[in-house]
């Protein structure tokens, strides 16, 4: 971090807390179990690498199965016997709002850790990730007393009603691309409904979760055992999903791992599983798009912000042939103007990929695209302009003349690579869009209201965006179809997965 300098001050937001982070990261981080920071069973330590320079950022202890057992036992006791269940809904709401305030108060700290650990821009971490993490706790605080059962109009001399009860102990496994944001996506609704939690962040990006738990612990907001933090390798996530005393698992990550977690659950206690998995989302621009320049600009930034490491990113751009070359040329201009660099340099447009291995995977996909005959019109190589030329930066890469059967059009690259595919008819566009194992998101741009509704209904995706790709709000469900996952995040739909319904009958 010593080589990081800012060429100018960030405008409109707090400045990064780099000196604070440097001191904070000196200490090896521990697990948080039953309200205490504890060493792991074996004391194994994992190093986290700063993607912007390839150097060790900090260290944390790696959990073993015994540590998970202790965390689950603490969460079980807190759920079954602790004061958590005795709190009123208003008291739970108050705690969630206090957590929201803590995140906001320490926004610069958390964003600094996120940018250092993940490689994304500090501005992205500050404005998007940490801000949303704060907001979602505030949002679900308002739901604590608004989600409940109902009376059932049954026949006969009976009173029948349903209750919505908390699921119990929730295992929550968080990905590397939005570490604190996704942690908040899972923690807030689970706590709002009265559950207890064992949270496991990615081994590549654990520090913002550690800091969040520190803040909650220091403020003494929750009874012991209500939230527990397990750090470590991916195999520990699999053990959480197999654990007989975990009642529900929520996972965000790759489809391959998601399938494994389903098997883990089936082999144990058939716990409830919700999955937010991969995507290869299509984005269709028709020739009658109401603002073609705006559609091109939004289509570019919807993919290339957060260095393309987004499950819902519009990685396949389908363009009507009459405007095809115009769109390709403009998109390439955007890509060529992008500056990869230090996440703490306000002039940087794109940060570093999460790891060396992931960067190499992206570069390998780029080579596959070339060999399969796609036309490379921008990028296509590693960018060595980062700090000391050692960062894991990949130039924004644009492939034109892509056939949807190509590997780069079918497999999730999870990086700054866009495939542009031409089409001639509406029917062809829909067929190409749906020709994927995924179904997370889709977009289309047209000035024809009838076409907009017709195409949106035929697209096989959990979210469809018309004339602006990437519209997200806590009040609207987030989640996909097909191999993009099970269940929904956000809104009332997330609460459904953190409760279980009970029907009660009373004769009179």
Short mmCIF file of C-alpha atoms in Angstrom, two decimals:
data_model
loop_
_atom_site.label_atom_id
_atom_site.label_comp_id
_atom_site.label_asym_id
_atom_site.label_seq_id
_atom_site.Cartn_x
_atom_site.Cartn_y
_atom_site.Cartn_z
CA UNK A 1 0.00 0.00 0.00
CA UNK A 2 2.96 2.31 0.48
CA UNK A 3 3.28 2.89 -3.26
CA UNK A 4 -0.31 4.03 -3.61
CA UNK A 5 -0.68 7.74 -4.20
CA UNK A 6 -3.66 9.78 -5.23
CA UNK A 7 -3.14 12.20 -8.11
CA UNK A 8 -6.04 14.30 -6.91
CA UNK A 9 -8.62 14.30 -4.14
CA UNK A 10 -11.84 12.37 -4.52
CA UNK A 11 -14.69 14.80 -4.91
CA UNK A 12 -18.02 14.50 -3.12
CA UNK A 13 -17.10 11.51 -0.93
CA UNK A 14 -14.88 10.78 2.06
CA UNK A 15 -11.21 10.19 1.37
CA UNK A 16 -9.86 6.61 1.66
CA UNK A 17 -8.56 5.49 5.05
CA UNK A 18 -5.32 3.96 3.77
CA UNK A 19 -3.20 4.74 6.84
CA UNK A 20 -5.90 3.35 9.11
CA UNK A 21 -6.20 0.22 6.94
CA UNK A 22 -2.45 -0.35 6.97
CA UNK A 23 -2.43 -0.44 10.77
CA UNK A 24 -5.63 -2.49 11.03
CA UNK A 25 -4.33 -5.13 8.62
CA UNK A 26 -1.15 -5.76 10.60
CA UNK A 27 -2.97 -8.08 12.98
CA UNK A 28 -4.00 -11.56 11.87
CA UNK A 29 -7.79 -11.69 12.00
CA UNK A 30 -9.64 -14.29 14.06
CA UNK A 31 -13.00 -16.05 13.91
CA UNK A 32 -16.03 -14.60 15.67
CA UNK A 33 -17.95 -17.27 17.59
CA UNK A 34 -20.50 -16.80 20.37
CA UNK A 35 -19.67 -13.13 20.83
CA UNK A 36 -15.89 -13.60 21.06
CA UNK A 37 -12.90 -13.35 18.72
CA UNK A 38 -11.25 -16.76 18.85
CA UNK A 39 -8.38 -18.67 17.27
CA UNK A 40 -9.20 -21.46 14.85
CA UNK A 41 -8.79 -25.06 15.99
CA UNK A 42 -5.46 -25.58 14.22
CA UNK A 43 -4.35 -21.97 13.87
CA UNK A 44 -3.79 -22.24 10.11
CA UNK A 45 -3.36 -18.82 8.52
CA UNK A 46 -4.39 -17.69 5.03
CA UNK A 47 -2.82 -14.72 3.28
CA UNK A 48 -5.03 -12.34 1.32
CA UNK A 49 -3.46 -10.77 -1.76
CA UNK A 50 -3.95 -7.20 -2.93
CA UNK A 51 -5.00 -7.64 -6.60
CA UNK A 52 -3.69 -4.19 -7.54
CA UNK A 53 -0.06 -5.09 -6.81
CA UNK A 54 0.11 -8.83 -6.15
CA UNK A 55 1.42 -8.33 -2.63
CA UNK A 56 0.19 -9.75 0.68
CA UNK A 57 -2.46 -7.46 2.09
CA UNK A 58 -3.19 -9.19 5.38
CA UNK A 59 -3.77 -12.52 7.09
CA UNK A 60 -6.61 -14.34 8.77
CA UNK A 61 -7.11 -17.63 10.55
CA UNK A 62 -8.69 -20.46 8.62
CA UNK A 63 -11.53 -22.40 10.25
CA UNK A 64 -11.73 -26.17 10.62
CA UNK A 65 -14.81 -28.33 10.97
CA UNK A 66 -14.54 -28.08 14.76
CA UNK A 67 -14.81 -24.29 14.48
CA UNK A 68 -17.95 -24.59 12.36
CA UNK A 69 -19.41 -26.99 14.92
CA UNK A 70 -18.79 -24.42 17.67
CA UNK A 71 -20.29 -21.60 15.62
CA UNK A 72 -23.39 -23.62 14.73
CA UNK A 73 -23.79 -24.70 18.36
CA UNK A 74 -23.58 -21.07 19.47
CA UNK A 75 -26.15 -20.02 16.85
CA UNK A 76 -28.43 -22.92 17.85
CA UNK A 77 -28.28 -22.04 21.53
CA UNK A 78 -28.90 -18.36 20.80
CA UNK A 79 -31.92 -19.30 18.70
CA UNK A 80 -33.43 -21.90 21.04
CA UNK A 81 -32.55 -20.49 24.46
CA UNK A 82 -31.11 -17.01 24.14
CA UNK A 83 -32.79 -13.62 24.61
CA UNK A 84 -32.93 -13.06 20.83
CA UNK A 85 -36.34 -14.72 20.49
CA UNK A 86 -37.69 -12.68 23.39
CA UNK A 87 -36.97 -9.35 21.73
CA UNK A 88 -39.93 -7.51 20.30
CA UNK A 89 -40.09 -6.75 16.60
CA UNK A 90 -39.55 -3.08 17.37
CA UNK A 91 -36.37 -3.93 19.25
CA UNK A 92 -35.10 -5.99 16.32
CA UNK A 93 -35.88 -3.10 13.98
CA UNK A 94 -33.96 -0.73 16.24
CA UNK A 95 -30.90 -2.99 16.14
CA UNK A 96 -30.99 -3.23 12.35
CA UNK A 97 -31.15 0.55 12.08
CA UNK A 98 -28.20 0.84 14.44
CA UNK A 99 -26.20 -1.54 12.25
CA UNK A 100 -27.14 0.59 9.24
CA UNK A 101 -25.86 3.68 11.04
CA UNK A 102 -22.62 1.95 12.01
CA UNK A 103 -21.92 1.03 8.40
CA UNK A 104 -22.62 4.57 7.27
CA UNK A 105 -20.44 6.02 10.03
CA UNK A 106 -17.52 3.80 8.98
CA UNK A 107 -18.21 3.93 5.24
CA UNK A 108 -14.72 5.10 4.25
CA UNK A 109 -13.02 2.40 6.33
CA UNK A 110 -15.14 -0.37 4.88
CA UNK A 111 -14.80 0.93 1.32
CA UNK A 112 -11.03 1.14 1.72
CA UNK A 113 -10.84 -2.47 2.87
CA UNK A 114 -13.13 -3.53 0.04
CA UNK A 115 -11.02 -1.82 -2.64
CA UNK A 116 -7.77 -3.17 -1.20
CA UNK A 117 -9.06 -6.73 -0.84
CA UNK A 118 -11.16 -6.98 -4.01
CA UNK A 119 -9.33 -4.68 -6.43
CA UNK A 120 -12.40 -2.65 -7.41
CA UNK A 121 -12.33 1.14 -7.49
CA UNK A 122 -12.64 2.92 -4.17
CA UNK A 123 -15.49 4.99 -5.62
CA UNK A 124 -17.37 1.79 -6.57
CA UNK A 125 -16.85 0.32 -3.11
CA UNK A 126 -17.90 3.54 -1.39
CA UNK A 127 -20.90 4.58 -3.48
CA UNK A 128 -22.24 1.16 -4.44
CA UNK A 129 -21.19 -1.60 -2.06
CA UNK A 130 -20.97 0.02 1.36
CA UNK A 131 -23.78 2.49 0.80
CA UNK A 132 -26.12 -0.32 -0.25
CA UNK A 133 -25.04 -2.45 2.70
CA UNK A 134 -26.12 0.35 5.02
CA UNK A 135 -29.36 0.94 3.16
CA UNK A 136 -30.45 -2.69 3.16
CA UNK A 137 -30.29 -2.93 6.96
CA UNK A 138 -32.46 0.18 7.11
CA UNK A 139 -34.86 -1.34 4.57
CA UNK A 140 -35.35 -4.64 6.39
CA UNK A 141 -35.70 -2.88 9.72
CA UNK A 142 -39.01 -1.69 8.33
CA UNK A 143 -40.13 -5.26 7.62
CA UNK A 144 -39.81 -6.75 11.11
CA UNK A 145 -43.47 -6.07 11.98
CA UNK A 146 -44.97 -6.25 8.49
CA UNK A 147 -44.47 -9.86 7.48
CA UNK A 148 -46.85 -12.22 9.21
CA UNK A 149 -49.40 -14.99 8.76
CA UNK A 150 -53.04 -14.89 7.71
CA UNK A 151 -56.47 -16.28 8.50
CA UNK A 152 -57.59 -19.16 6.31
CA UNK A 153 -61.28 -19.29 5.20
CA UNK A 154 -61.74 -23.01 5.95
CA UNK A 155 -65.03 -24.91 6.07
CA UNK A 156 -66.60 -26.09 9.34
CA UNK A 157 -66.37 -24.96 12.93
CA UNK A 158 -62.70 -24.16 12.86
CA UNK A 159 -60.41 -21.22 13.21
CA UNK A 160 -57.43 -21.79 10.93
CA UNK A 161 -54.54 -19.43 10.62
CA UNK A 162 -50.92 -19.49 9.52
CA UNK A 163 -47.83 -18.18 11.23
CA UNK A 164 -44.50 -17.14 9.78
CA UNK A 165 -41.76 -18.41 12.06
CA UNK A 166 -38.00 -17.92 11.73
CA UNK A 167 -36.20 -20.81 10.04
CA UNK A 168 -33.54 -21.12 12.73
CA UNK A 169 -29.79 -21.35 12.15
CA UNK A 170 -28.85 -19.91 8.77
CA UNK A 171 -25.58 -20.65 6.99
CA UNK A 172 -24.69 -17.78 4.67
CA UNK A 173 -21.90 -18.05 2.09
CA UNK A 174 -20.80 -14.81 0.46
CA UNK A 175 -18.88 -14.32 -2.84
CA UNK A 176 -15.77 -12.27 -3.55
CA UNK A 177 -17.25 -9.73 -5.96
CA UNK A 178 -19.50 -7.77 -3.57
CA UNK A 179 -18.30 -8.93 -0.13
CA UNK A 180 -19.92 -6.53 2.32
CA UNK A 181 -22.92 -5.84 0.11
CA UNK A 182 -23.79 -9.52 -0.29
CA UNK A 183 -23.17 -10.11 3.42
CA UNK A 184 -25.75 -7.41 4.15
CA UNK A 185 -28.15 -8.92 1.56
CA UNK A 186 -28.16 -12.08 3.66
CA UNK A 187 -27.72 -10.82 7.21
CA UNK A 188 -30.42 -8.14 7.19
CA UNK A 189 -33.48 -10.25 6.22
CA UNK A 190 -32.31 -13.19 8.35
CA UNK A 191 -31.99 -11.02 11.45
CA UNK A 192 -35.20 -9.14 10.68
CA UNK A 193 -37.12 -12.41 10.89
CA UNK A 194 -35.43 -13.51 14.13
CA UNK A 195 -32.94 -16.08 12.85
CA UNK A 196 -29.37 -16.67 13.94
CA UNK A 197 -26.47 -16.77 11.50
CA UNK A 198 -23.16 -18.40 10.64
CA UNK A 199 -21.62 -16.23 7.91
CA UNK A 200 -18.70 -17.28 5.72
CA UNK A 201 -17.16 -14.72 3.36
CA UNK A 202 -14.92 -15.64 0.44
CA UNK A 203 -11.35 -16.51 1.40
CA UNK A 204 -10.26 -13.90 -1.14
CA UNK A 205 -12.23 -11.04 0.42
CA UNK A 206 -12.83 -11.52 4.14
CA UNK A 207 -11.69 -8.25 5.69
CA UNK A 208 -14.78 -6.08 5.25
CA UNK A 209 -16.89 -8.76 6.95
CA UNK A 210 -14.40 -8.91 9.82
CA UNK A 211 -14.61 -5.15 10.24
CA UNK A 212 -18.41 -5.21 10.12
CA UNK A 213 -18.54 -7.84 12.87
CA UNK A 214 -16.04 -5.80 14.89
CA UNK A 215 -18.29 -2.77 14.71
CA UNK A 216 -21.38 -4.74 15.73
CA UNK A 217 -19.47 -6.42 18.56
CA UNK A 218 -17.99 -3.16 19.88
CA UNK A 219 -21.45 -1.58 19.92
CA UNK A 220 -22.83 -4.62 21.80
CA UNK A 221 -25.91 -4.69 19.59
CA UNK A 222 -26.66 -8.42 19.48
CA UNK A 223 -26.82 -11.21 22.08
CA UNK A 224 -24.00 -13.74 21.99
CA UNK A 225 -24.29 -16.36 19.29
CA UNK A 226 -26.79 -14.51 17.10
CA UNK A 227 -24.14 -13.81 14.46
CA UNK A 228 -20.97 -15.85 13.97
CA UNK A 229 -18.16 -15.36 11.46
CA UNK A 230 -16.28 -18.29 9.94
CA UNK A 231 -13.22 -17.52 7.80
CA UNK A 232 -11.50 -20.02 5.58
CA UNK A 233 -11.42 -22.11 2.45
CA UNK A 234 -14.35 -23.00 0.22
CA UNK A 235 -14.52 -26.52 1.62
CA UNK A 236 -15.73 -25.04 4.90
CA UNK A 237 -18.75 -23.67 3.05
CA UNK A 238 -19.52 -27.19 1.91
CA UNK A 239 -19.33 -28.39 5.50
CA UNK A 240 -21.75 -25.68 6.58
CA UNK A 241 -24.21 -26.86 3.93
CA UNK A 242 -23.86 -30.48 5.15
CA UNK A 243 -24.21 -29.60 8.82
CA UNK A 244 -27.17 -31.35 10.42
CA UNK A 245 -27.92 -28.46 12.76
CA UNK A 246 -28.03 -25.76 10.08
CA UNK A 247 -31.62 -25.13 8.98
CA UNK A 248 -31.05 -23.05 5.88
CA UNK A 249 -28.19 -22.17 3.53
CA UNK A 250 -28.01 -19.08 1.35
CA UNK A 251 -25.24 -19.07 -1.25
CA UNK A 252 -24.12 -16.59 -3.87
CA UNK A 253 -21.45 -17.75 -6.31
CA UNK A 254 -20.80 -20.07 -9.23
CA UNK A 255 -23.32 -22.55 -10.58
CA UNK A 256 -20.83 -25.41 -10.13
CA UNK A 257 -20.45 -24.73 -6.42
CA UNK A 258 -24.18 -24.11 -6.03
CA UNK A 259 -24.95 -27.57 -7.38
CA UNK A 260 -22.49 -29.09 -4.92
CA UNK A 261 -24.17 -27.31 -2.02
CA UNK A 262 -27.52 -28.73 -3.09
CA UNK A 263 -26.03 -32.23 -2.97
CA UNK A 264 -24.52 -31.44 0.43
CA UNK A 265 -27.93 -30.41 1.74
CA UNK A 266 -29.67 -33.46 0.29
CA UNK A 267 -27.11 -35.74 1.87
CA UNK A 268 -27.71 -34.22 5.31
CA UNK A 269 -31.03 -32.85 6.54
CA UNK A 270 -32.71 -31.49 3.38
CA UNK A 271 -32.27 -27.95 4.67
CA UNK A 272 -33.75 -25.07 2.73
CA UNK A 273 -31.29 -23.81 0.11
CA UNK A 274 -31.42 -20.53 -1.81
CA UNK A 275 -28.93 -19.93 -4.59
CA UNK A 276 -27.92 -16.86 -6.57
CA UNK A 277 -25.61 -18.25 -9.25
CA UNK A 278 -24.04 -17.45 -12.60
CA UNK A 279 -25.27 -15.67 -15.66
CA UNK A 280 -24.63 -15.03 -19.34
CA UNK A 281 -27.17 -12.28 -19.71
CA UNK A 282 -28.33 -11.08 -23.14
CA UNK A 283 -28.86 -7.40 -23.91
CA UNK A 284 -30.78 -6.75 -27.14
CA UNK A 285 -30.57 -3.45 -29.04
CA UNK A 286 -33.19 -3.08 -31.75
CA UNK A 287 -32.76 -0.50 -34.50
CA UNK A 288 -35.65 1.55 -33.08
CA UNK A 289 -34.00 2.02 -29.67
CA UNK A 290 -35.32 5.35 -28.32
CA UNK A 291 -31.79 6.70 -27.66
CA UNK A 292 -29.16 4.63 -29.44
CA UNK A 293 -26.19 6.53 -28.04
CA UNK A 294 -27.63 6.21 -24.54
CA UNK A 295 -28.26 2.50 -25.07
CA UNK A 296 -24.66 1.96 -26.17
CA UNK A 297 -23.25 3.89 -23.25
CA UNK A 298 -25.41 2.12 -20.66
CA UNK A 299 -24.70 -1.28 -22.21
CA UNK A 300 -20.98 -0.64 -21.85
CA UNK A 301 -20.99 0.60 -18.27
CA UNK A 302 -23.50 -2.02 -17.10
CA UNK A 303 -20.85 -4.61 -17.91
CA UNK A 304 -17.50 -2.94 -17.32
CA UNK A 305 -18.03 -1.31 -13.93
CA UNK A 306 -16.70 -3.43 -11.04
CA UNK A 307 -14.27 -4.86 -13.68
CA UNK A 308 -16.96 -7.10 -15.11
CA UNK A 309 -17.08 -9.39 -12.07
CA UNK A 310 -20.88 -9.30 -11.85
CA UNK A 311 -23.26 -12.23 -12.24
CA UNK A 312 -26.01 -10.13 -13.85
CA UNK A 313 -23.70 -8.25 -16.23
CA UNK A 314 -24.95 -8.00 -19.85
CA UNK A 315 -22.09 -10.03 -21.35
CA UNK A 316 -23.87 -10.83 -24.63
CA UNK A 317 -24.86 -7.77 -26.67
CA UNK A 318 -27.31 -8.68 -29.44
CA UNK A 319 -27.54 -5.93 -32.07
CA UNK A 320 -29.88 -5.62 -35.04
CA UNK A 321 -27.79 -5.83 -38.19
CA UNK A 322 -28.84 -2.44 -39.62
CA UNK A 323 -27.09 -0.65 -36.73
CA UNK A 324 -24.53 -3.35 -35.96
CA UNK A 325 -21.28 -1.75 -37.13
CA UNK A 326 -22.26 1.59 -35.61
CA UNK A 327 -22.71 -0.04 -32.22
CA UNK A 328 -19.50 -2.08 -32.49
CA UNK A 329 -17.48 1.01 -33.35
CA UNK A 330 -18.90 3.07 -30.49
CA UNK A 331 -18.50 0.30 -27.90
CA UNK A 332 -14.88 -0.16 -28.97
CA UNK A 333 -14.26 3.56 -28.48
CA UNK A 334 -15.53 3.35 -24.91
CA UNK A 335 -13.30 0.35 -24.23
CA UNK A 336 -10.19 1.95 -25.70
CA UNK A 337 -10.70 5.10 -23.61
CA UNK A 338 -10.92 3.18 -20.33
CA UNK A 339 -8.00 3.51 -17.92
CA UNK A 340 -7.03 0.51 -15.80
CA UNK A 341 -5.15 1.45 -12.67
CA UNK A 342 -4.79 1.94 -8.95
CA UNK A 343 -8.24 1.65 -7.32
CA UNK A 344 -7.33 4.68 -5.20
CA UNK A 345 -6.47 6.90 -8.14
CA UNK A 346 -9.56 9.02 -8.95
CA UNK A 347 -8.56 8.92 -12.63
CA UNK A 348 -8.80 5.11 -12.85
CA UNK A 349 -11.82 3.69 -14.67
CA UNK A 350 -11.26 0.01 -13.91
CA UNK A 351 -9.64 -1.82 -11.03
CA UNK A 352 -7.87 -5.18 -10.82
CA UNK A 353 -9.39 -8.64 -11.23
CA UNK A 354 -9.78 -10.54 -7.98
CA UNK A 355 -6.73 -12.81 -8.33
CA UNK A 356 -3.90 -13.89 -10.59
CA UNK A 357 -5.64 -17.18 -11.37
CA UNK A 358 -8.87 -15.43 -12.28
CA UNK A 359 -7.00 -12.96 -14.50
CA UNK A 360 -5.34 -15.88 -16.26
CA UNK A 361 -8.73 -17.55 -16.72
CA UNK A 362 -10.10 -14.41 -18.37
CA UNK A 363 -7.05 -14.15 -20.63
CA UNK A 364 -7.48 -17.81 -21.57
CA UNK A 365 -11.09 -17.17 -22.59
CA UNK A 366 -9.88 -14.29 -24.73
CA UNK A 367 -7.47 -16.61 -26.54
CA UNK A 368 -10.27 -19.12 -27.05
CA UNK A 369 -12.42 -16.37 -28.55
CA UNK A 370 -9.68 -15.51 -31.04
CA UNK A 371 -9.17 -19.15 -32.01
CA UNK A 372 -12.91 -19.70 -32.50
CA UNK A 373 -13.04 -16.85 -34.99
CA UNK A 374 -14.53 -13.92 -33.08
CA UNK A 375 -13.29 -10.51 -34.24
CA UNK A 376 -11.33 -8.70 -31.52
CA UNK A 377 -12.05 -4.97 -31.79
CA UNK A 378 -10.72 -3.73 -28.43
CA UNK A 379 -8.55 -4.93 -25.56
CA UNK A 380 -7.63 -8.58 -25.45
CA UNK A 381 -4.62 -8.40 -23.18
CA UNK A 382 -3.35 -7.82 -19.67
CA UNK A 383 -2.88 -4.19 -18.68
CA UNK A 384 0.48 -3.56 -17.00
CA UNK A 385 -0.12 0.09 -16.14
CA UNK A 386 -1.13 -0.73 -12.57
CA UNK A 387 1.10 -0.35 -9.57
CA UNK A 388 4.60 -1.68 -10.38
CA UNK A 389 3.14 -3.53 -13.36
CA UNK A 390 2.23 -6.40 -11.02
CA UNK A 391 -1.49 -5.92 -10.68
CA UNK A 392 -4.09 -8.28 -12.14
CA UNK A 393 -5.56 -5.88 -14.69
CA UNK A 394 -7.26 -6.92 -17.94
CA UNK A 395 -8.10 -4.41 -20.67
CA UNK A 396 -11.82 -4.03 -21.46
CA UNK A 397 -12.22 -6.53 -24.27
CA UNK A 398 -14.75 -6.42 -27.09
CA UNK A 399 -15.42 -9.31 -29.46
CA UNK A 400 -17.58 -8.69 -32.53
CA UNK A 401 -19.06 -11.20 -34.99
CA UNK A 402 -19.57 -13.71 -32.21
CA UNK A 403 -21.57 -16.85 -32.89
CA UNK A 404 -23.70 -17.79 -29.90
CA UNK A 405 -22.35 -21.36 -30.02
CA UNK A 406 -18.83 -20.12 -29.28
CA UNK A 407 -17.35 -20.85 -25.87
CA UNK A 408 -17.09 -17.16 -25.00
CA UNK A 409 -20.83 -16.78 -25.65
CA UNK A 410 -21.85 -19.80 -23.60
CA UNK A 411 -19.56 -19.89 -20.57
CA UNK A 412 -19.47 -17.32 -17.79
CA UNK A 413 -16.14 -15.47 -18.04
CA UNK A 414 -16.87 -13.18 -15.08
CA UNK A 415 -14.64 -10.40 -16.29
CA UNK A 416 -14.36 -7.42 -18.65
CA UNK A 417 -15.22 -9.28 -21.87
CA UNK A 418 -18.18 -8.44 -24.11
CA UNK A 419 -19.51 -10.60 -26.95
CA UNK A 420 -21.40 -8.72 -29.70
CA UNK A 421 -23.76 -10.84 -31.79
CA UNK A 422 -25.72 -9.64 -34.86
CA UNK A 423 -29.35 -10.58 -35.56
CA UNK A 424 -31.91 -9.85 -38.27
CA UNK A 425 -35.33 -10.55 -36.77
CA UNK A 426 -37.06 -10.34 -33.42
CA UNK A 427 -37.58 -14.09 -33.38
CA UNK A 428 -33.88 -14.69 -34.01
CA UNK A 429 -32.92 -12.32 -31.18
CA UNK A 430 -35.18 -14.13 -28.72
CA UNK A 431 -33.82 -17.53 -29.78
CA UNK A 432 -30.22 -16.40 -29.33
CA UNK A 433 -30.98 -14.73 -26.02
CA UNK A 434 -32.56 -17.89 -24.60
CA UNK A 435 -29.87 -20.21 -25.95
CA UNK A 436 -27.99 -20.52 -22.65
CA UNK A 437 -28.08 -22.62 -19.50
CA UNK A 438 -28.43 -19.40 -17.50
CA UNK A 439 -31.41 -17.15 -16.89
CA UNK A 440 -30.44 -14.42 -14.46
CA UNK A 441 -31.11 -11.16 -16.33
CA UNK A 442 -31.86 -9.82 -19.78
CA UNK A 443 -32.35 -6.43 -21.40
CA UNK A 444 -33.84 -4.93 -24.51
CA UNK A 445 -33.99 -1.51 -26.13
CA UNK A 446 -36.91 -0.55 -28.37
CA UNK A 447 -39.33 2.29 -28.93
CA UNK A 448 -42.15 -0.16 -29.74
CA UNK A 449 -44.24 -0.77 -26.61
CA UNK A 450 -45.85 -3.88 -28.05
CA UNK A 451 -42.49 -5.35 -28.96
CA UNK A 452 -41.09 -4.48 -25.53
CA UNK A 453 -43.83 -6.43 -23.77
CA UNK A 454 -43.82 -9.27 -26.29
CA UNK A 455 -40.06 -9.84 -26.08
CA UNK A 456 -39.87 -9.36 -22.31
CA UNK A 457 -42.46 -12.10 -21.82
CA UNK A 458 -40.51 -14.51 -24.01
CA UNK A 459 -37.08 -13.95 -22.49
CA UNK A 460 -36.13 -16.72 -20.07
CA UNK A 461 -34.73 -14.64 -17.23
CA UNK A 462 -35.64 -13.72 -13.70
CA UNK A 463 -35.17 -10.01 -14.40
CA UNK A 464 -35.80 -8.15 -17.66
CA UNK A 465 -34.80 -4.53 -18.16
CA UNK A 466 -36.46 -2.44 -20.86
CA UNK A 467 -34.63 0.66 -22.15
CA UNK A 468 -32.21 0.74 -19.20
CA UNK A 469 -30.16 -2.30 -18.31
CA UNK A 470 -29.52 -2.90 -14.64
CA UNK A 471 -32.35 -1.45 -12.53
CA UNK A 472 -32.18 -2.63 -8.92
CA UNK A 473 -34.22 -1.72 -5.87
CA UNK A 474 -34.80 -3.47 -2.55
CA UNK A 475 -38.53 -3.54 -3.32
CA UNK A 476 -38.04 -5.65 -6.48
CA UNK A 477 -36.92 -9.31 -6.38
CA UNK A 478 -33.40 -10.21 -7.54
CA UNK A 479 -32.80 -13.74 -8.79
CA UNK A 480 -32.76 -15.95 -11.85
CA UNK A 481 -34.24 -18.87 -13.72
CA UNK A 482 -32.69 -22.09 -15.00
CA UNK A 483 -29.13 -22.64 -13.75
CA UNK A 484 -28.88 -19.12 -12.39
CA UNK A 485 -30.33 -20.15 -9.07
CA UNK A 486 -33.19 -20.88 -6.69
CA UNK A 487 -35.18 -18.26 -4.82
CA UNK A 488 -34.95 -14.50 -4.65
CA UNK A 489 -33.02 -11.82 -2.83
CA UNK A 490 -34.58 -8.45 -1.89
CA UNK A 491 -38.12 -7.42 -1.04
CA UNK A 492 -40.67 -9.66 0.65
CA UNK A 493 -39.36 -12.59 -1.37
CA UNK A 494 -36.15 -12.78 0.64
CA UNK A 495 -38.19 -12.89 3.84
CA UNK A 496 -40.06 -15.94 2.57
CA UNK A 497 -36.83 -17.91 2.51
CA UNK A 498 -35.93 -16.91 6.08
CA UNK A 499 -39.25 -18.08 7.52
CA UNK A 500 -41.28 -21.27 7.60
CA UNK A 501 -45.06 -21.41 7.44
CA UNK A 502 -47.16 -23.21 10.00
CA UNK A 503 -50.91 -23.86 9.72
CA UNK A 504 -52.79 -23.92 13.04
CA UNK A 505 -56.34 -25.32 13.43
CA UNK A 506 -58.61 -24.69 16.38
CA UNK A 507 -62.02 -26.33 16.74
CA UNK A 508 -64.85 -24.41 18.38
#
